mmCIF file of C-alpha atoms and ligand atoms in Angstrom:
data_model
loop_
_atom_site.group_PDB
_atom_site.id
_atom_site.type_symbol
_atom_site.label_atom_id
_atom_site.label_comp_id
_atom_site.label_asym_id
_atom_site.label_seq_id
_atom_site.Cartn_x
_atom_site.Cartn_y
_atom_site.Cartn_z
ATOM 1 C CA MET A 619 -14.599 11.669 5.552
ATOM 2 C CA ALA A 620 -12.772 14.446 7.348
ATOM 3 C CA ASP A 621 -9.664 14.232 9.440
ATOM 4 C CA GLU A 622 -11.696 14.717 12.602
ATOM 5 C CA PHE A 623 -13.037 11.941 14.732
ATOM 6 C CA ASP A 624 -13.951 13.821 17.948
ATOM 7 C CA HIS A 625 -17.435 12.304 17.824
ATOM 8 C CA ILE A 626 -16.075 8.765 18.190
ATOM 9 C CA ASP A 627 -16.016 6.893 21.488
ATOM 10 C CA PHE A 628 -12.566 5.303 21.072
ATOM 11 C CA GLU A 629 -13.034 3.028 24.046
ATOM 12 C CA GLU A 630 -16.109 1.529 22.426
ATOM 13 C CA LEU A 631 -14.405 1.353 19.017
ATOM 14 C CA ASN A 632 -11.449 -0.464 20.533
ATOM 15 C CA THR A 633 -13.698 -2.942 22.319
ATOM 16 C CA ARG A 634 -15.283 -3.781 18.981
ATOM 17 C CA ALA A 635 -11.996 -3.882 17.011
ATOM 18 C CA ILE A 636 -11.143 -7.333 15.629
ATOM 19 C CA SER A 637 -7.428 -6.764 16.245
ATOM 20 C CA GLN A 638 -5.083 -4.693 18.367
ATOM 21 C CA PRO A 639 -2.062 -2.655 17.181
ATOM 22 C CA LEU A 640 1.009 -4.811 16.502
ATOM 23 C CA VAL A 641 3.334 -1.941 17.412
ATOM 24 C CA THR A 642 2.625 0.687 20.072
ATOM 25 C CA HIS A 643 5.983 2.401 20.810
ATOM 26 C CA ILE A 644 5.998 4.254 17.467
ATOM 27 C CA TYR A 645 3.320 4.970 14.861
ATOM 28 C CA THR A 646 3.338 2.650 11.851
ATOM 29 C CA ALA A 647 1.246 2.305 8.678
ATOM 30 C CA ASP A 648 1.018 0.697 5.225
ATOM 31 C CA PRO A 649 2.233 -2.760 6.340
ATOM 32 C CA SER A 650 3.787 -4.885 3.591
ATOM 33 C CA ALA A 651 4.201 -8.358 5.051
ATOM 34 C CA HIS A 652 6.264 -11.299 3.785
ATOM 35 C CA TYR A 653 7.132 -14.758 5.051
ATOM 36 C CA PHE A 654 10.848 -15.322 4.437
ATOM 37 C CA ASN A 655 12.535 -18.533 5.660
ATOM 38 C CA GLY A 656 9.866 -19.329 8.257
ATOM 39 C CA LYS A 657 9.709 -15.851 9.769
ATOM 40 C CA ILE A 658 7.282 -12.957 9.293
ATOM 41 C CA TYR A 659 8.748 -9.602 8.218
ATOM 42 C CA ILE A 660 6.743 -6.386 8.062
ATOM 43 C CA TYR A 661 7.874 -3.356 6.060
ATOM 44 C CA PRO A 662 5.631 -0.430 7.094
ATOM 45 C CA SER A 663 5.763 3.344 6.870
ATOM 46 C CA HIS A 664 6.991 5.039 10.056
ATOM 47 C CA ASP A 665 4.477 7.794 10.848
ATOM 48 C CA ILE A 666 5.645 10.922 12.646
ATOM 49 C CA ASP A 667 4.059 14.203 13.601
ATOM 50 C CA GLY A 668 5.830 16.619 11.260
ATOM 51 C CA GLY A 669 3.599 19.521 12.275
ATOM 52 C CA GLU A 670 1.987 19.884 8.841
ATOM 53 C CA ALA A 671 -1.800 20.442 8.638
ATOM 54 C CA PHE A 672 -4.037 17.806 7.006
ATOM 55 C CA ASP A 673 -4.609 18.387 3.279
ATOM 56 C CA ASP A 674 -5.703 16.334 0.278
ATOM 57 C CA LEU A 675 -2.146 16.237 -1.074
ATOM 58 C CA GLY A 676 -1.031 14.281 2.006
ATOM 59 C CA SER A 677 1.430 16.992 3.116
ATOM 60 C CA HIS A 678 0.836 15.824 6.704
ATOM 61 C CA PHE A 679 2.577 12.514 5.914
ATOM 62 C CA LYS A 680 6.135 13.703 6.555
ATOM 63 C CA MET A 681 7.807 10.360 7.167
ATOM 64 C CA ARG A 682 11.604 10.258 6.926
ATOM 65 C CA ASP A 683 12.743 6.697 7.677
ATOM 66 C CA TYR A 684 11.786 3.028 7.782
ATOM 67 C CA HIS A 685 11.845 0.421 10.549
ATOM 68 C CA VAL A 686 11.494 -3.291 9.794
ATOM 69 C CA PHE A 687 9.591 -5.577 12.194
ATOM 70 C CA SER A 688 9.718 -9.342 12.546
ATOM 71 C CA MET A 689 7.672 -12.046 14.259
ATOM 72 C CA ASP A 690 8.435 -15.736 14.754
ATOM 73 C CA SER A 691 4.740 -16.568 14.523
ATOM 74 C CA ILE A 692 1.510 -14.688 13.885
ATOM 75 C CA ASP A 693 0.726 -14.449 17.622
ATOM 76 C CA GLY A 694 4.356 -13.946 18.568
ATOM 77 C CA GLU A 695 6.216 -10.968 19.916
ATOM 78 C CA VAL A 696 6.969 -8.172 17.438
ATOM 79 C CA THR A 697 10.632 -7.142 17.212
ATOM 80 C CA ASP A 698 11.593 -3.664 16.017
ATOM 81 C CA HIS A 699 14.932 -3.886 14.182
ATOM 82 C CA GLY A 700 15.508 -0.135 14.299
ATOM 83 C CA VAL A 701 16.114 2.307 11.461
ATOM 84 C CA ALA A 702 16.623 0.378 8.219
ATOM 85 C CA LEU A 703 16.905 3.409 5.913
ATOM 86 C CA ASP A 704 16.821 7.180 6.476
ATOM 87 C CA VAL A 705 16.014 9.850 3.884
ATOM 88 C CA ASP A 706 19.403 11.485 4.552
ATOM 89 C CA ASP A 707 21.050 8.333 3.188
ATOM 90 C CA VAL A 708 19.187 8.490 -0.118
ATOM 91 C CA LYS A 709 20.927 10.885 -2.512
ATOM 92 C CA TRP A 710 18.008 11.447 -4.874
ATOM 93 C CA ALA A 711 15.282 11.767 -2.180
ATOM 94 C CA ALA A 712 14.250 14.924 -0.342
ATOM 95 C CA LYS A 713 11.225 13.966 1.780
ATOM 96 C CA GLN A 714 8.079 11.924 2.386
ATOM 97 C CA MET A 715 9.226 8.322 2.610
ATOM 98 C CA TRP A 716 5.794 6.740 2.046
ATOM 99 C CA ALA A 717 4.594 3.134 1.855
ATOM 100 C CA PRO A 718 7.433 0.666 1.092
ATOM 101 C CA ASP A 719 7.706 -3.027 0.271
ATOM 102 C CA ALA A 720 10.572 -5.532 0.062
ATOM 103 C CA HIS A 721 11.467 -8.893 -1.424
ATOM 104 C CA GLU A 722 14.223 -11.473 -1.398
ATOM 105 C CA LYS A 723 16.242 -12.804 -4.321
ATOM 106 C CA ASP A 724 19.266 -15.114 -4.098
ATOM 107 C CA GLY A 725 19.911 -14.225 -0.448
ATOM 108 C CA LYS A 726 19.718 -10.452 -0.956
ATOM 109 C CA TYR A 727 16.862 -8.216 0.158
ATOM 110 C CA TYR A 728 15.506 -5.318 -1.883
ATOM 111 C CA LEU A 729 13.527 -2.506 -0.252
ATOM 112 C CA TYR A 730 11.365 -0.494 -2.671
ATOM 113 C CA PHE A 731 10.201 2.900 -1.448
ATOM 114 C CA PRO A 732 8.642 6.102 -2.782
ATOM 115 C CA ALA A 733 9.881 9.568 -1.882
ATOM 116 C CA LYS A 734 9.710 13.046 -3.327
ATOM 117 C CA ASP A 735 12.870 13.965 -5.201
ATOM 118 C CA HIS A 736 14.495 17.404 -5.005
ATOM 119 C CA GLU A 737 11.938 18.728 -7.555
ATOM 120 C CA GLY A 738 8.970 17.551 -5.453
ATOM 121 C CA ILE A 739 8.165 14.647 -7.799
ATOM 122 C CA PHE A 740 7.437 11.203 -6.344
ATOM 123 C CA ARG A 741 9.826 8.519 -7.623
ATOM 124 C CA ILE A 742 10.467 4.958 -6.499
ATOM 125 C CA GLY A 743 13.851 3.898 -5.223
ATOM 126 C CA VAL A 744 15.450 0.619 -4.267
ATOM 127 C CA ALA A 745 17.871 -0.153 -1.440
ATOM 128 C CA VAL A 746 19.750 -3.415 -0.905
ATOM 129 C CA SER A 747 20.777 -5.450 2.140
ATOM 130 C CA ASP A 748 22.120 -8.909 3.001
ATOM 131 C CA SER A 749 19.542 -9.102 5.785
ATOM 132 C CA PRO A 750 15.724 -8.880 5.651
ATOM 133 C CA THR A 751 15.866 -6.333 8.463
ATOM 134 C CA GLY A 752 18.488 -4.051 6.885
ATOM 135 C CA PRO A 753 20.194 -1.685 7.168
ATOM 136 C CA PHE A 754 19.590 -1.098 3.454
ATOM 137 C CA VAL A 755 21.917 0.796 1.117
ATOM 138 C CA ALA A 756 20.031 2.930 -1.393
ATOM 139 C CA GLN A 757 20.929 3.127 -5.059
ATOM 140 C CA PRO A 758 22.149 6.644 -5.925
ATOM 141 C CA GLU A 759 19.304 7.234 -8.402
ATOM 142 C CA ALA A 760 15.618 6.347 -8.369
ATOM 143 C CA ILE A 761 14.464 3.524 -10.677
ATOM 144 C CA LYS A 762 14.448 4.852 -14.252
ATOM 145 C CA GLU A 763 10.939 5.626 -15.561
ATOM 146 C CA SER A 764 9.502 5.237 -12.040
ATOM 147 C CA PHE A 765 6.895 7.648 -10.747
ATOM 148 C CA SER A 766 4.125 7.981 -8.149
ATOM 149 C CA ILE A 767 3.920 5.951 -4.902
ATOM 150 C CA ASP A 768 3.113 2.687 -3.108
ATOM 151 C CA PRO A 769 5.428 0.074 -4.661
ATOM 152 C CA ALA A 770 4.493 -3.577 -4.044
ATOM 153 C CA VAL A 771 6.719 -6.430 -5.228
ATOM 154 C CA PHE A 772 5.283 -9.751 -6.334
ATOM 155 C CA LYS A 773 7.256 -12.922 -7.060
ATOM 156 C CA ASP A 774 5.535 -15.214 -9.531
ATOM 157 C CA ASP A 775 5.887 -19.011 -9.529
ATOM 158 C CA ASP A 776 8.327 -18.864 -12.467
ATOM 159 C CA GLY A 777 10.728 -16.690 -10.439
ATOM 160 C CA SER A 778 9.857 -13.388 -12.192
ATOM 161 C CA TYR A 779 9.347 -10.337 -10.009
ATOM 162 C CA TYR A 780 6.863 -7.550 -10.775
ATOM 163 C CA LEU A 781 6.500 -4.105 -9.253
ATOM 164 C CA TYR A 782 2.988 -2.662 -8.868
ATOM 165 C CA PHE A 783 2.712 0.996 -7.975
ATOM 166 C CA GLY A 784 0.705 4.208 -8.201
ATOM 167 C CA GLY A 785 -1.606 6.441 -6.211
ATOM 168 C CA LEU A 786 -3.984 9.300 -7.003
ATOM 169 C CA TRP A 787 -4.166 12.862 -5.635
ATOM 170 C CA GLY A 788 -1.004 13.489 -3.528
ATOM 171 C CA GLY A 789 0.449 10.305 -5.040
ATOM 172 C CA GLN A 790 0.620 12.178 -8.392
ATOM 173 C CA LEU A 791 -0.392 9.286 -10.692
ATOM 174 C CA GLN A 792 -2.837 11.564 -12.572
ATOM 175 C CA ARG A 793 0.022 13.943 -13.417
ATOM 176 C CA TRP A 794 1.645 11.298 -15.689
ATOM 177 C CA ARG A 795 -1.205 10.797 -18.164
ATOM 178 C CA ASN A 796 0.894 11.907 -21.127
ATOM 179 C CA GLY A 797 4.061 10.083 -20.140
ATOM 180 C CA ALA A 798 5.724 13.071 -18.436
ATOM 181 C CA TYR A 799 5.116 14.870 -15.145
ATOM 182 C CA ASN A 800 2.504 17.623 -15.523
ATOM 183 C CA ALA A 801 3.327 20.343 -12.976
ATOM 184 C CA GLU A 802 0.305 22.554 -13.753
ATOM 185 C CA HIS A 803 -1.930 23.359 -10.743
ATOM 186 C CA GLU A 804 0.408 21.584 -8.346
ATOM 187 C CA GLU A 805 -1.657 22.790 -5.406
ATOM 188 C CA SER A 806 -4.692 20.822 -6.629
ATOM 189 C CA PRO A 807 -4.936 17.114 -5.698
ATOM 190 C CA THR A 808 -7.613 16.487 -8.317
ATOM 191 C CA ALA A 809 -6.232 18.397 -11.340
ATOM 192 C CA HIS A 810 -5.601 16.096 -14.346
ATOM 193 C CA LEU A 811 -7.901 13.315 -13.145
ATOM 194 C CA PRO A 812 -10.069 11.777 -15.885
ATOM 195 C CA GLU A 813 -13.737 12.865 -16.052
ATOM 196 C CA GLY A 814 -16.217 10.613 -14.229
ATOM 197 C CA HIS A 815 -17.405 8.952 -17.492
ATOM 198 C CA GLU A 816 -13.837 8.158 -18.645
ATOM 199 C CA PRO A 817 -11.929 4.969 -17.764
ATOM 200 C CA ALA A 818 -10.427 5.189 -14.290
ATOM 201 C CA LEU A 819 -6.713 5.431 -13.752
ATOM 202 C CA THR A 820 -5.336 2.267 -12.261
ATOM 203 C CA ALA A 821 -2.232 0.681 -10.749
ATOM 204 C CA MET A 822 0.870 0.390 -12.925
ATOM 205 C CA VAL A 823 2.858 -2.827 -13.305
ATOM 206 C CA ALA A 824 6.351 -3.528 -14.629
ATOM 207 C CA LYS A 825 8.508 -6.641 -14.589
ATOM 208 C CA LEU A 826 11.745 -6.110 -12.661
ATOM 209 C CA ARG A 827 15.117 -6.668 -14.287
ATOM 210 C CA GLU A 828 17.094 -9.768 -13.232
ATOM 211 C CA ASP A 829 19.217 -7.647 -10.849
ATOM 212 C CA MET A 830 16.024 -6.214 -9.219
ATOM 213 C CA LEU A 831 17.349 -2.651 -9.539
ATOM 214 C CA GLU A 832 15.474 -1.387 -12.617
ATOM 215 C CA PHE A 833 12.327 -2.077 -14.634
ATOM 216 C CA ASP A 834 12.775 -4.648 -17.395
ATOM 217 C CA GLU A 835 10.061 -2.979 -19.488
ATOM 218 C CA ALA A 836 7.966 0.186 -19.659
ATOM 219 C CA PRO A 837 5.257 0.127 -16.966
ATOM 220 C CA SER A 838 1.729 -0.670 -18.181
ATOM 221 C CA GLU A 839 -1.728 -0.258 -16.652
ATOM 222 C CA ALA A 840 -3.221 -3.100 -14.589
ATOM 223 C CA VAL A 841 -6.728 -2.511 -15.961
ATOM 224 C CA ILE A 842 -9.740 -3.428 -13.797
ATOM 225 C CA LEU A 843 -12.918 -4.429 -15.635
ATOM 226 C CA ASP A 844 -16.496 -4.410 -14.417
ATOM 227 C CA GLU A 845 -18.939 -7.331 -14.662
ATOM 228 C CA ASN A 846 -19.568 -6.463 -18.345
ATOM 229 C CA GLY A 847 -15.903 -6.526 -19.299
ATOM 230 C CA LYS A 848 -15.652 -2.709 -19.475
ATOM 231 C CA PRO A 849 -12.940 -0.762 -17.619
ATOM 232 C CA LEU A 850 -14.155 0.704 -14.310
ATOM 233 C CA LEU A 851 -14.927 4.391 -14.743
ATOM 234 C CA ALA A 852 -13.223 7.260 -12.948
ATOM 235 C CA GLY A 853 -16.556 8.224 -11.340
ATOM 236 C CA ASP A 854 -17.004 4.764 -9.817
ATOM 237 C CA ASN A 855 -15.375 5.881 -6.572
ATOM 238 C CA GLU A 856 -16.553 2.881 -4.546
ATOM 239 C CA ARG A 857 -14.739 0.404 -6.831
ATOM 240 C CA ARG A 858 -12.007 2.136 -8.805
ATOM 241 C CA PHE A 859 -8.300 1.997 -7.876
ATOM 242 C CA PHE A 860 -6.956 4.874 -5.779
ATOM 243 C CA GLU A 861 -3.670 3.674 -4.201
ATOM 244 C CA GLY A 862 -1.963 0.892 -2.242
ATOM 245 C CA ALA A 863 -1.905 -1.947 -4.815
ATOM 246 C CA TRP A 864 -0.988 -5.463 -3.685
ATOM 247 C CA MET A 865 -0.665 -8.666 -5.704
ATOM 248 C CA HIS A 866 -0.998 -12.240 -4.489
ATOM 249 C CA LYS A 867 -1.782 -15.528 -6.156
ATOM 250 C CA TYR A 868 -4.394 -17.944 -4.851
ATOM 251 C CA LYS A 869 -5.196 -21.248 -6.565
ATOM 252 C CA GLY A 870 -3.573 -20.099 -9.812
ATOM 253 C CA LYS A 871 -5.435 -16.748 -10.033
ATOM 254 C CA TYR A 872 -3.836 -13.330 -9.701
ATOM 255 C CA TYR A 873 -5.498 -11.131 -7.068
ATOM 256 C CA LEU A 874 -4.933 -7.385 -7.424
ATOM 257 C CA SER A 875 -6.102 -5.637 -4.252
ATOM 258 C CA TYR A 876 -6.079 -1.921 -3.521
ATOM 259 C CA SER A 877 -7.572 1.012 -1.636
ATOM 260 C CA THR A 878 -10.427 3.081 -3.056
ATOM 261 C CA GLY A 879 -9.063 6.160 -1.250
ATOM 262 C CA ASP A 880 -11.832 8.710 -0.794
ATOM 263 C CA THR A 881 -14.436 5.950 -0.276
ATOM 264 C CA HIS A 882 -12.157 4.111 2.190
ATOM 265 C CA PHE A 883 -12.570 0.479 1.085
ATOM 266 C CA LEU A 884 -10.044 -2.239 0.401
ATOM 267 C CA CYS A 885 -11.211 -4.033 -2.751
ATOM 268 C CA TYR A 886 -9.912 -6.709 -5.108
ATOM 269 C CA ALA A 887 -10.079 -7.901 -8.696
ATOM 270 C CA THR A 888 -8.835 -11.174 -10.192
ATOM 271 C CA GLY A 889 -7.219 -12.182 -13.472
ATOM 272 C CA ASP A 890 -5.175 -14.815 -15.293
ATOM 273 C CA SER A 891 -1.976 -12.842 -15.803
ATOM 274 C CA PRO A 892 0.156 -10.588 -13.561
ATOM 275 C CA TYR A 893 -0.541 -7.799 -16.095
ATOM 276 C CA GLY A 894 -4.319 -8.244 -16.010
ATOM 277 C CA PRO A 895 -6.874 -7.426 -17.120
ATOM 278 C CA PHE A 896 -8.508 -8.010 -13.754
ATOM 279 C CA THR A 897 -12.219 -8.314 -13.068
ATOM 280 C CA TYR A 898 -13.610 -6.507 -10.041
ATOM 281 C CA ARG A 899 -14.750 -9.010 -7.385
ATOM 282 C CA GLY A 900 -15.666 -7.036 -4.263
ATOM 283 C CA GLN A 901 -14.577 -5.524 -0.983
ATOM 284 C CA ILE A 902 -12.102 -7.001 1.476
ATOM 285 C CA LEU A 903 -12.248 -4.547 4.383
ATOM 286 C CA GLY A 904 -14.737 -1.867 5.427
ATOM 287 C CA PRO A 905 -13.600 1.661 6.375
ATOM 288 C CA VAL A 906 -11.206 2.021 9.291
ATOM 289 C CA VAL A 907 -10.760 5.044 11.510
ATOM 290 C CA GLY A 908 -8.407 7.546 9.813
ATOM 291 C CA TRP A 909 -8.636 8.714 6.198
ATOM 292 C CA THR A 910 -6.336 6.127 4.653
ATOM 293 C CA THR A 911 -6.667 2.382 4.330
ATOM 294 C CA HIS A 912 -3.726 0.293 3.073
ATOM 295 C CA HIS A 913 -2.877 -3.388 3.280
ATOM 296 C CA SER A 914 -0.964 -6.484 2.264
ATOM 297 C CA ILE A 915 -1.988 -10.129 2.043
ATOM 298 C CA CYS A 916 0.410 -12.865 3.089
ATOM 299 C CA GLU A 917 0.260 -16.656 3.387
ATOM 300 C CA ILE A 918 1.758 -17.977 6.607
ATOM 301 C CA GLU A 919 1.756 -21.718 7.220
ATOM 302 C CA ASP A 920 -1.326 -22.484 5.107
ATOM 303 C CA LYS A 921 -3.393 -19.603 6.443
ATOM 304 C CA TRP A 922 -3.870 -16.224 4.825
ATOM 305 C CA TYR A 923 -3.618 -12.923 6.664
ATOM 306 C CA LEU A 924 -4.604 -9.334 5.968
ATOM 307 C CA PHE A 925 -2.161 -6.785 7.327
ATOM 308 C CA TYR A 926 -3.749 -3.326 7.508
ATOM 309 C CA HIS A 927 -3.759 -0.176 9.599
ATOM 310 C CA ASP A 928 -6.081 2.221 11.365
ATOM 311 C CA SER A 929 -5.636 5.339 13.498
ATOM 312 C CA ILE A 930 -7.012 3.978 16.768
ATOM 313 C CA LEU A 931 -3.717 4.352 18.675
ATOM 314 C CA SER A 932 -3.699 8.132 18.120
ATOM 315 C CA GLU A 933 -7.501 8.382 18.607
ATOM 316 C CA GLY A 934 -8.160 9.224 14.993
ATOM 317 C CA LYS A 935 -5.184 11.213 13.758
ATOM 318 C CA THR A 936 -4.909 10.289 10.087
ATOM 319 C CA HIS A 937 -1.132 10.730 9.913
ATOM 320 C CA LEU A 938 -0.460 8.703 13.096
ATOM 321 C CA ARG A 939 -1.507 5.147 12.378
ATOM 322 C CA CYS A 940 -0.896 1.634 13.729
ATOM 323 C CA ILE A 941 -0.461 -1.640 11.885
ATOM 324 C CA LYS A 942 -2.718 -4.611 12.576
ATOM 325 C CA VAL A 943 -3.308 -8.139 11.315
ATOM 326 C CA THR A 944 -6.327 -10.400 10.984
ATOM 327 C CA GLU A 945 -7.023 -13.696 9.249
ATOM 328 C CA LEU A 946 -8.384 -13.554 5.694
ATOM 329 C CA GLU A 947 -10.618 -16.313 4.385
ATOM 330 C CA TYR A 948 -11.820 -17.386 0.953
ATOM 331 C CA GLU A 949 -15.136 -18.824 -0.126
ATOM 332 C CA LYS A 950 -15.098 -22.012 -2.238
ATOM 333 C CA ASP A 951 -15.393 -19.954 -5.447
ATOM 334 C CA GLY A 952 -12.210 -18.030 -4.592
ATOM 335 C CA SER A 953 -13.976 -14.869 -3.429
ATOM 336 C CA ILE A 954 -12.666 -13.225 -0.280
ATOM 337 C CA LYS A 955 -14.934 -12.993 2.777
ATOM 338 C CA ILE A 956 -15.535 -9.322 3.640
ATOM 339 C CA ILE A 957 -13.968 -8.272 6.920
ATOM 340 C CA ASP A 958 -15.664 -5.792 9.270
ATOM 341 C CA PRO A 959 -12.881 -4.117 11.300
ATOM 342 C CA TYR A 960 -15.233 -3.145 14.173
ATOM 343 C CA PRO A 961 -18.304 -5.446 14.183
ATOM 344 C CA GLY A 962 -21.397 -3.746 15.595
ATOM 345 C CA PHE A 963 -19.911 -0.235 15.401
ATOM 346 C CA ASP A 964 -21.889 2.347 13.449
ATOM 347 C CA THR A 965 -19.787 2.622 10.239
ATOM 348 C CA GLU A 966 -21.481 5.939 9.410
ATOM 349 C CA LYS A 967 -19.394 7.493 12.185
ATOM 350 C CA LEU A 968 -16.215 6.477 10.344
ATOM 351 C CA VAL A 969 -17.027 7.961 6.928
HETATM 352 O O1 FUB B 2125 1.453 6.552 4.143
HETATM 353 C C1 FUB B 2125 1.333 7.565 3.180
HETATM 354 C C2 FUB B 2125 0.275 7.214 2.183
HETATM 355 O O2 FUB B 2125 -0.964 7.035 2.843
HETATM 356 C C3 FUB B 2125 0.499 5.905 1.474
HETATM 357 O O3 FUB B 2125 1.479 5.961 0.503
HETATM 358 C C4 FUB B 2125 -0.865 5.652 0.995
HETATM 359 O O4 FUB B 2125 -1.098 4.380 0.504
HETATM 360 C C5 FUB B 2125 -1.679 5.974 2.236
HETATM 361 O O5 FUB B 2125 -1.723 4.903 3.127
#
């Protein structure tokens, strides 16, 4: 898939789209949604046009701040609560405030976000507020032993919180294979990836410390197995993890969902522990317009919803996206019904 969608009839695509943008006055992406105290809160990226050309390192994603959005109900009006955190207010961060997430503990709200530090290395930071909508005050340093992108916080039934994170290519996960950042061939998004026949890299998971500000343990890999109990291979591009992990629990099972990146699917795997291993189960969402696909899954008053994004609002500009929501349904056996974002539209035109 290229970053060019001139061949697409956007009017037709929009007619077929199952949902419309939730926010139209600014560009938004990577929606992490939560239901706190009877209200829906969305923590997305805030896309801007930073004037950088498209490349496979994601240099065109030059985001510098976060806005939080809220809704009283799923069909309700969306309120923009303004700037919740700006890169200039984060001592350790230099640029590229990518996909965030947030959670609540004991009346305080914790915003987790990735950014490149002053050495150009992605780290994950945390910022704290008394309100779900911020403003958030960032810790002076990034979380110790944090790396890569796309943090997602999950609260388990026993009150423990876990942070899932990681992303390939521009997200730098492959540069940490030996426990330290490998700066060789920094211009190459694919340097240091495993060979196709080797086990795929996957999302990382770490329990958060009681105060939510640091990891409570060294991060470990949330391994995804195939139908034979073997780890998915790096060459299995249609199923292996790429970025954008999310965790939710449904009927006692842990669902790890994620983007397959260069093959543009949202997929999921299930397991019996927040650490995995997880067994690959299938796709959730087909390709959307724009290179990236990123999501969250949230239960709101006994129904489940998929929050996702596409680039329809900017007529296909990958770095200018818009967040959307649609209902997500399960089959009796716990599998998720596949969602087609534009029923009847020729998917070949999107990939
Ligand atoms: O928004 C920047 C990056 O694009 C995110 O971190 C990835 O998940 C992808 O959506």
